XYZ file of C-alpha atoms in Angstrom:
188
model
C -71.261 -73.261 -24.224
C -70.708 -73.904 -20.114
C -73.471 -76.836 -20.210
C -71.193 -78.982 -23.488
C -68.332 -78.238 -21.475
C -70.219 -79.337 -18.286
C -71.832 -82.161 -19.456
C -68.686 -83.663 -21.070
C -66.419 -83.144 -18.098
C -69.058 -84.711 -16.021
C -70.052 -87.890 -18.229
C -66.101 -88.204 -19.431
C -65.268 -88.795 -15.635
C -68.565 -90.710 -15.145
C -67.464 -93.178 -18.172
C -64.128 -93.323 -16.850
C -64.745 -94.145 -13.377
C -68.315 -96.613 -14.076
C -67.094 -100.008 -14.345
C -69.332 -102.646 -16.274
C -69.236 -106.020 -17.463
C -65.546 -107.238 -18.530
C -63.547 -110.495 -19.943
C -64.024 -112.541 -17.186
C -67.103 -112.569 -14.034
C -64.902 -110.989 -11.411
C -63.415 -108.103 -13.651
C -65.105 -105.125 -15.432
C -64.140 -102.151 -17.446
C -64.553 -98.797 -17.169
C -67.435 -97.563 -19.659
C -64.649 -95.484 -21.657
C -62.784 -98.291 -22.802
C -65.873 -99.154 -24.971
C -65.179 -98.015 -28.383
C -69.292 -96.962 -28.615
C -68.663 -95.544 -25.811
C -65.453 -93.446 -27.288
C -67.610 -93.120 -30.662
C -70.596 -91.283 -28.750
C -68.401 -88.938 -26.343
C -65.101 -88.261 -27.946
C -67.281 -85.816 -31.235
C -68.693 -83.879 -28.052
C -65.723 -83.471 -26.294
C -63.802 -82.077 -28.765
C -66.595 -80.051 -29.745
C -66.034 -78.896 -26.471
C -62.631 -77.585 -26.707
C -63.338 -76.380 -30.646
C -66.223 -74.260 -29.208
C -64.321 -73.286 -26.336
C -61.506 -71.632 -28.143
C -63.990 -70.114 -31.265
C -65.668 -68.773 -28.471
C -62.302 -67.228 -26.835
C -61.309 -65.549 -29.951
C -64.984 -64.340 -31.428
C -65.096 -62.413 -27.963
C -61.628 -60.786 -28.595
C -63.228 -59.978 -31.961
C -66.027 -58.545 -30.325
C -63.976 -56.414 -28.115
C -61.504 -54.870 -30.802
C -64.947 -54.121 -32.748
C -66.640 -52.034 -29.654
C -63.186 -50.767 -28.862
C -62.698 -49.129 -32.384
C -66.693 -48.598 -32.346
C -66.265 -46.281 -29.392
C -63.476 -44.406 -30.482
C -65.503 -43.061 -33.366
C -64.465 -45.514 -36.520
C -66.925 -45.307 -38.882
C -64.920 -46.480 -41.621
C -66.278 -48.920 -44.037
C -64.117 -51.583 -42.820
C -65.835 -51.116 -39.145
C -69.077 -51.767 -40.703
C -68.629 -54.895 -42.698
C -66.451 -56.469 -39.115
C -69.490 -55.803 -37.481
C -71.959 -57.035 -40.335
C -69.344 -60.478 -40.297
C -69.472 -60.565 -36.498
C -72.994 -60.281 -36.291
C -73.720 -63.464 -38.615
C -70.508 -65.296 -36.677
C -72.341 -65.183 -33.675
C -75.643 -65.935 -35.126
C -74.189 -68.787 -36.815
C -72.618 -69.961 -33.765
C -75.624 -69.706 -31.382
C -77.157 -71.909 -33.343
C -74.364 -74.731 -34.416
C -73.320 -74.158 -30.480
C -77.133 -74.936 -29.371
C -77.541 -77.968 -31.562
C -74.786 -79.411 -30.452
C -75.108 -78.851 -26.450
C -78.392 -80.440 -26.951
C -77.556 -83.447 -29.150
C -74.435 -83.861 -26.592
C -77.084 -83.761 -23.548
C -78.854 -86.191 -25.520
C -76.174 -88.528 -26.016
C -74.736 -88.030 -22.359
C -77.729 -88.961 -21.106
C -78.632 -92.414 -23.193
C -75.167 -93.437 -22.783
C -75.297 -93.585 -19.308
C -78.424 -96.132 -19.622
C -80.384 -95.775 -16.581
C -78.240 -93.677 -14.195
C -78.901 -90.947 -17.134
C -82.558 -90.644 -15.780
C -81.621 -90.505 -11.487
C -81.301 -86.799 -10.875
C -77.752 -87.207 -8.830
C -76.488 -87.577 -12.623
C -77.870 -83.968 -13.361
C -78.395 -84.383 -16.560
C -82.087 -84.664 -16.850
C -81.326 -80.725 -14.774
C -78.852 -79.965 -17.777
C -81.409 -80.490 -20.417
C -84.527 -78.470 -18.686
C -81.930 -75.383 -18.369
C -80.097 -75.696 -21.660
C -83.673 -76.514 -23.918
C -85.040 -72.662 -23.963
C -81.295 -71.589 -25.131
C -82.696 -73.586 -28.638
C -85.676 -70.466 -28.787
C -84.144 -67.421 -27.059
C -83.815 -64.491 -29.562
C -85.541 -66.718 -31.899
C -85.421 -69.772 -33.512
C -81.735 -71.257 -34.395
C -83.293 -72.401 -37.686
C -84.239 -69.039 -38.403
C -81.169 -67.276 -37.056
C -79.347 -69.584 -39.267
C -81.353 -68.389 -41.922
C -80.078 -64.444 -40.987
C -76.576 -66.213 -41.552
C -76.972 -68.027 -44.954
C -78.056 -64.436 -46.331
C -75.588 -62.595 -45.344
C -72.840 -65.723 -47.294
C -75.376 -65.261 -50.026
C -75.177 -61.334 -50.274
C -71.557 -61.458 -50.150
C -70.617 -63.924 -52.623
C -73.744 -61.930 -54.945
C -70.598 -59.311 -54.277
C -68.048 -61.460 -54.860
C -68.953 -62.491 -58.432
C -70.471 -58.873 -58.880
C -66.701 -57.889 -58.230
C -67.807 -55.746 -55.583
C -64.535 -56.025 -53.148
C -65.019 -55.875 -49.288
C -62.140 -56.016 -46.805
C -62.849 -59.038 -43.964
C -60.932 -58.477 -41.017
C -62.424 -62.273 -39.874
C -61.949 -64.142 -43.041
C -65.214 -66.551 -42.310
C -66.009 -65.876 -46.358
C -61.898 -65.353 -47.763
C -62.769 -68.765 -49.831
C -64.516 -67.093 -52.311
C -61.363 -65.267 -53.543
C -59.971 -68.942 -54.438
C -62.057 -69.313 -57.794
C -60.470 -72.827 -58.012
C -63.315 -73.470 -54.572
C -65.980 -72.114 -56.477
C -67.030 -74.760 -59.332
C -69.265 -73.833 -62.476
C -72.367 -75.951 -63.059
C -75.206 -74.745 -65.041
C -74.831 -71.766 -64.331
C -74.518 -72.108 -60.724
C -71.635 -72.169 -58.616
C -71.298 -74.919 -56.313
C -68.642 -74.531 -53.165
């Protein structure tokens, strides 16, 4: 999560401060004032902040989950917040590692060819943030840990099987008017 929040508070203040082409010969515009410009970094950068504050409050999650964990609570409860918090932060690795790279990506295209000189960093960026896609596994594959555990809980879910979430990441299954019938399957 530091490199998307890096990247876009470097490259927002590079776009804003660059100055190319303009109306007339003698002025130009900052690169932000180009609505590609604004199409390409404004996704990232609230990204950034989205990610920023999922990140803030899946830690506090974390915390109240060790905290009871440590005390001794080995209530059922305890175990399914840390079966949901496990597949939270497996999910998010991933979705959090896609993005970063896609944003370095962008970042470092939209720059054109001061994206490639290493003042800009970037091309530094990408080297240290690419293994992040592979550590403790592939994303696509860690993703994969994620869809099961949906998958085993809305098997519950229509089993009638109840389990208290403390997170609520899968509380949309208890709206049946979310989960649609068709052919036998249900579609979200």
């Amino acid at each position: 999560m530091s490199h998307l929040m890096g990247i876009m508070l470097h490259h927002t203040k590079y776009s804003a401060v660059r100055k190319q082409f303009g109306p007339s010969p003698n002025e130009e515009v900052p690169l932000l004032e180009y609505q590609l410009q604004q199409y390409r970094l404004l996704p990232y950068l609230a990204a950034s902040f989205v990610i920023s504050h999922f990140c803030k409050w899946q830690y506090m999650e974390f915390v109240t989950f060790t905290a009871k964990s440590i005390v001794g609570d080995k209530s059922a409860e305890q175990a399914d917040l840390g079966r949901e918090i496990h597949a939270m932060s497996c999910a998010a690795k991933s979705v959090i590692g896609f993005i970063a790279r896609d944003c370095i990506q962008e970042c470092r295209e939209s720059c054109g060819g001061h994206g490639y000189l290493a003042v800009s960093r970037l091309g530094e960026l990408h080297d240290v943030h690419e293994p992040n896609l592979t550590y403790e596994g592939d994303n696509n594959v860690i993703l994969q840990q994620t869809a099961n555990y949906i998958l085993g809980y809305f098997k519950d879910y229509l089993s009638g099987v109840s389990s208290s979430l403390f997170i609520f990441t899968c509380c949309y299954f208890s709206s049946k008017h979310h989960c649609i019938p068709y052919f036998g399957l249900y579609i979200l």
